[in-house]
Amino acid sequence: IGQERLAKNDELVKCVGIGASELEKLASFAEDQKIDLTVVGPDDPLGLGIVDLFQARGLRVWGPNKQAARFEASKAFSQDFMERHGIPTAKAGTFSTPDDARAFAATMDGRCVIKADGLALGKGVLMCENQAEANAAVDQIMVDQAFGSAGANVVIQEYLEGIEVSLHALCDGTTCKLFPTSQDHKRALDGDQGLNTGGMGTYSPAPFLSEAELLDVGAKVVDPWLKGCQAEGIDYRGIIYPGVMLTQSGPKVLEFNARFGDPETQVYLMRLKSDLVELFSACVDGTLAKETLEWSSQSAVCVVMASGGYPESYEKGKAISGLDEANAMTGVTVFHAGTKLSGEEVVTNGGRVLGVTAPGDDLASAMAAAYAAAEKIRFEGAHLRRDIGAKAF
Ligand code: AMP
Ligand code: GLY
């Protein structure tokens, strides 16, 4: 649910009960409501071609079309594309049989990362330390088909060491505009322990890249990516989000996402001073070259409050208190992720429940503000990491 209000009439923003993959219904809704611009958030509808469908029905829509969304919908496509266009990435191979996959993993002594080719709710990536783990991962994805048809092919990458950063760039087909850096925290527990999650918190900027170094990484990653798209006739309009490992031998792309990162977006929105709708429009119209992205010099931190047990099983429907108090703190925005209204009450309704986000003049004060706001919010079993941003020091 949202607690945001509409600018035009101050009414509460409504959540409509149409699923993200119900493309025809979404298009009919946009038609009925005379929506000026639809902004597509999640990967599934992009992969299914929601942008193509809206365009065919004459509706204005922001996001990559089906062909362009393959960068996220198929890891094999992305890996091959990177190799074709000289984009630095991990040593890798793509395999369609378990025997070939196990044999390739063995060339790395089993120390590798095995990824289902297709979309798997962010869960299709298995990090392996040895051959036994690699064999088990191949069995899980290809034999037991834990991720269904998404695992018919796998990409196996060498296991990279380094600092992971998130890059984002808006794109209008011919121009890219790079965002400042941010860093996600993928593991569930402090000190990067525990299971991989969708992301437990972010901060921006990340100090591991100076402005000049960021431009250099952009030149190594985003520029050849855009040239490659143009050479292959891929009309990419939307946001491209490469996950990058800063290794001792330079930046290497782990994967591409064809959408905004969650919870990277929460910290970006705190810092973005330009009008987001104008930027989206410029992507759709192909006029991004004329736009400037202005960012606040402040830092921002987002602390995710998750349900107890996440990313494994968890209960829903826990009453949440303290939202108004937290939101009333200077600069703080509490973004809703897994919540719903039950009568008058806001209750938990997902794994990652809230993104408690705050700006600050420096990273330390943004961290203090985000954690002070999170302190105000209570629900049974709430889990958060206590070290979001700590790596920067
Ligand atoms: P992906 O969805 O492909 O970005 O993978 C999810 C997470 O797994 C990444 O954010 C990294 O933390 C980790 N990861 C993916 N690929 C590699 C790799 N080749 N080496 C080390 N870690 C990786
Ligand atoms: N921040 C992780 C993701 O959005 O995939």
XYZ file of C-alpha atoms in Angstrom, residues 104-318:
215
model
C 32.889 -26.818 -16.678
C 32.497 -26.266 -12.918
C 35.224 -28.883 -12.429
C 37.652 -26.763 -14.487
C 37.320 -24.217 -11.637
C 37.534 -26.892 -8.930
C 33.848 -26.249 -8.271
C 34.475 -22.713 -7.037
C 31.986 -20.878 -9.227
C 28.594 -19.218 -9.382
C 25.819 -21.162 -11.104
C 22.860 -19.207 -12.444
C 19.548 -20.248 -13.931
C 19.331 -18.563 -17.341
C 15.805 -17.176 -16.903
C 13.883 -15.131 -14.337
C 13.691 -16.879 -10.949
C 12.459 -14.226 -8.507
C 16.078 -13.311 -7.752
C 16.685 -16.798 -6.341
C 18.323 -18.585 -9.264
C 21.938 -17.734 -8.359
C 23.888 -20.329 -6.367
C 27.381 -19.604 -5.063
C 29.541 -22.725 -4.839
C 32.821 -23.244 -2.964
C 33.677 -26.758 -4.185
C 32.692 -29.456 -6.664
C 30.184 -31.097 -4.317
C 28.315 -27.796 -3.981
C 28.541 -27.203 -7.728
C 27.111 -30.663 -8.457
C 24.309 -30.036 -5.993
C 23.560 -26.661 -7.608
C 23.431 -28.218 -11.096
C 21.091 -30.923 -9.757
C 18.855 -28.359 -8.093
C 18.544 -26.136 -11.164
C 18.736 -28.590 -14.091
C 17.634 -31.979 -12.728
C 15.110 -31.098 -10.010
C 14.112 -27.966 -11.959
C 13.725 -25.897 -8.798
C 13.214 -22.781 -10.932
C 11.137 -24.479 -13.633
C 11.972 -23.698 -17.234
C 14.167 -20.763 -16.131
C 16.772 -23.427 -15.343
C 16.743 -25.266 -18.682
C 20.085 -23.556 -19.368
C 22.622 -22.349 -16.825
C 25.363 -19.753 -16.924
C 28.402 -20.673 -14.855
C 30.753 -17.853 -13.892
C 34.071 -17.850 -12.104
C 33.659 -16.788 -8.473
C 34.821 -13.160 -8.363
C 36.304 -11.460 -5.308
C 36.017 -7.758 -4.660
C 33.673 -4.965 -3.712
C 30.249 -5.077 -5.308
C 28.611 -1.841 -6.452
C 25.358 -1.102 -8.249
C 25.427 1.076 -11.347
C 22.332 2.597 -12.885
C 22.003 4.511 -16.142
C 18.959 5.988 -17.853
C 18.905 5.293 -21.559
C 16.858 6.586 -24.515
C 18.232 4.300 -27.202
C 21.164 6.531 -28.135
C 22.273 8.296 -24.921
C 23.002 7.002 -21.422
C 23.129 9.079 -18.223
C 24.941 7.406 -15.372
C 23.715 7.684 -11.765
C 26.042 8.070 -8.762
C 27.181 4.857 -7.064
C 25.239 2.900 -4.496
C 25.858 -0.319 -2.637
C 23.357 -3.010 -1.706
C 23.671 -5.531 1.139
C 22.518 -8.871 -0.233
C 22.992 -11.166 2.744
C 20.336 -11.443 5.433
C 22.591 -10.976 8.461
C 25.183 -8.491 9.726
C 28.726 -8.881 8.436
C 27.399 -10.363 5.150
C 26.438 -13.615 6.848
C 23.341 -15.679 6.159
C 21.371 -16.277 2.986
C 21.181 -14.093 -0.110
C 18.131 -11.824 -0.129
C 16.644 -9.301 -2.526
C 18.634 -6.633 -0.627
C 18.634 -5.634 3.044
C 19.728 -2.028 2.679
C 21.626 0.464 0.573
C 23.540 3.668 0.739
C 24.697 6.262 -1.764
C 27.253 7.411 -2.698
C 29.584 4.455 -2.152
C 33.130 5.690 -1.443
C 34.911 2.925 -3.373
C 34.818 4.897 -6.608
C 35.748 8.560 -6.974
C 33.805 10.600 -9.526
C 36.626 10.021 -12.024
C 36.746 6.282 -11.328
C 32.985 6.041 -11.785
C 33.300 7.714 -15.191
C 36.040 5.247 -16.053
C 33.857 2.269 -15.073
C 31.028 3.826 -17.098
C 33.362 4.070 -20.092
C 34.350 0.409 -19.715
C 30.839 -0.933 -19.106
C 28.037 1.395 -20.199
C 29.614 2.836 -23.351
C 30.397 -0.527 -24.999
C 27.015 -1.812 -23.850
C 25.201 1.050 -25.606
C 27.323 0.704 -28.753
C 26.566 -3.026 -28.732
C 22.835 -2.363 -28.452
C 22.955 0.021 -31.382
C 25.027 -2.394 -33.469
C 22.494 -5.171 -32.825
C 19.396 -3.032 -33.342
C 18.311 -3.182 -29.707
C 16.337 -0.022 -28.917
C 16.918 0.220 -25.160
C 14.773 2.867 -23.462
C 14.531 2.751 -19.697
C 17.039 2.078 -16.989
C 19.916 -0.364 -17.185
C 21.334 -1.575 -13.883
C 24.582 -3.510 -14.097
C 25.767 -5.282 -10.961
C 29.534 -4.784 -10.942
C 32.339 -6.383 -8.961
C 35.378 -4.142 -8.486
C 38.122 -6.766 -8.660
C 41.888 -6.410 -8.512
C 41.943 -6.685 -12.278
C 39.301 -4.008 -12.791
C 35.500 -3.791 -12.852
C 33.601 -6.884 -13.998
C 29.885 -7.092 -14.719
C 28.063 -9.888 -12.839
C 24.687 -9.327 -14.441
C 22.395 -6.769 -16.001
C 18.975 -5.812 -14.692
C 16.500 -4.056 -16.961
C 14.778 -2.158 -14.134
C 15.556 -0.063 -11.065
C 17.285 -1.820 -8.183
C 15.412 -2.363 -4.962
C 16.481 -0.933 -2.475
C 18.965 1.153 -4.524
C 16.103 3.269 -5.855
C 15.086 4.404 -2.394
C 18.463 6.089 -1.820
C 18.622 7.446 -5.367
C 15.211 9.073 -4.989
C 16.393 10.765 -1.786
C 19.282 12.329 -3.704
C 17.757 13.065 -7.127
C 16.877 16.741 -7.533
C 15.754 16.606 -11.176
C 12.140 15.866 -12.074
C 11.885 12.110 -12.527
C 8.837 12.308 -14.808
C 10.692 14.635 -17.187
C 13.578 12.184 -17.280
C 11.231 9.269 -18.022
C 9.600 11.301 -20.784
C 12.994 12.090 -22.275
C 13.804 8.360 -22.364
C 10.574 7.625 -24.213
C 11.049 10.525 -26.650
C 14.757 9.971 -27.290
C 15.731 13.402 -25.937
C 17.808 12.370 -22.942
C 20.938 14.097 -24.303
C 19.322 17.454 -23.456
C 18.636 16.531 -19.825
C 20.949 16.983 -16.828
C 20.636 14.766 -13.803
C 21.102 16.806 -10.658
C 21.968 15.072 -7.421
C 22.085 16.368 -3.885
C 25.581 16.270 -2.391
C 24.066 14.600 0.680
C 24.333 10.907 1.440
C 21.316 8.637 1.844
C 20.774 5.333 3.629
C 17.928 2.829 3.328
C 17.465 0.197 6.019
C 15.115 -2.622 5.062
C 12.819 -3.968 7.773
C 11.978 -7.571 6.931
C 9.660 -10.226 8.325
C 11.206 -12.624 10.830
C 12.444 -15.690 8.911
C 12.913 -13.924 5.543
C 14.311 -15.007 3.032
C 12.960 -18.355 4.160
C 9.371 -18.801 5.320
C 7.775 -16.042 7.397
C 4.363 -15.050 8.705
C 2.285 -12.204 7.306
C -0.393 -9.977 8.784
C 1.587 -8.484 11.699
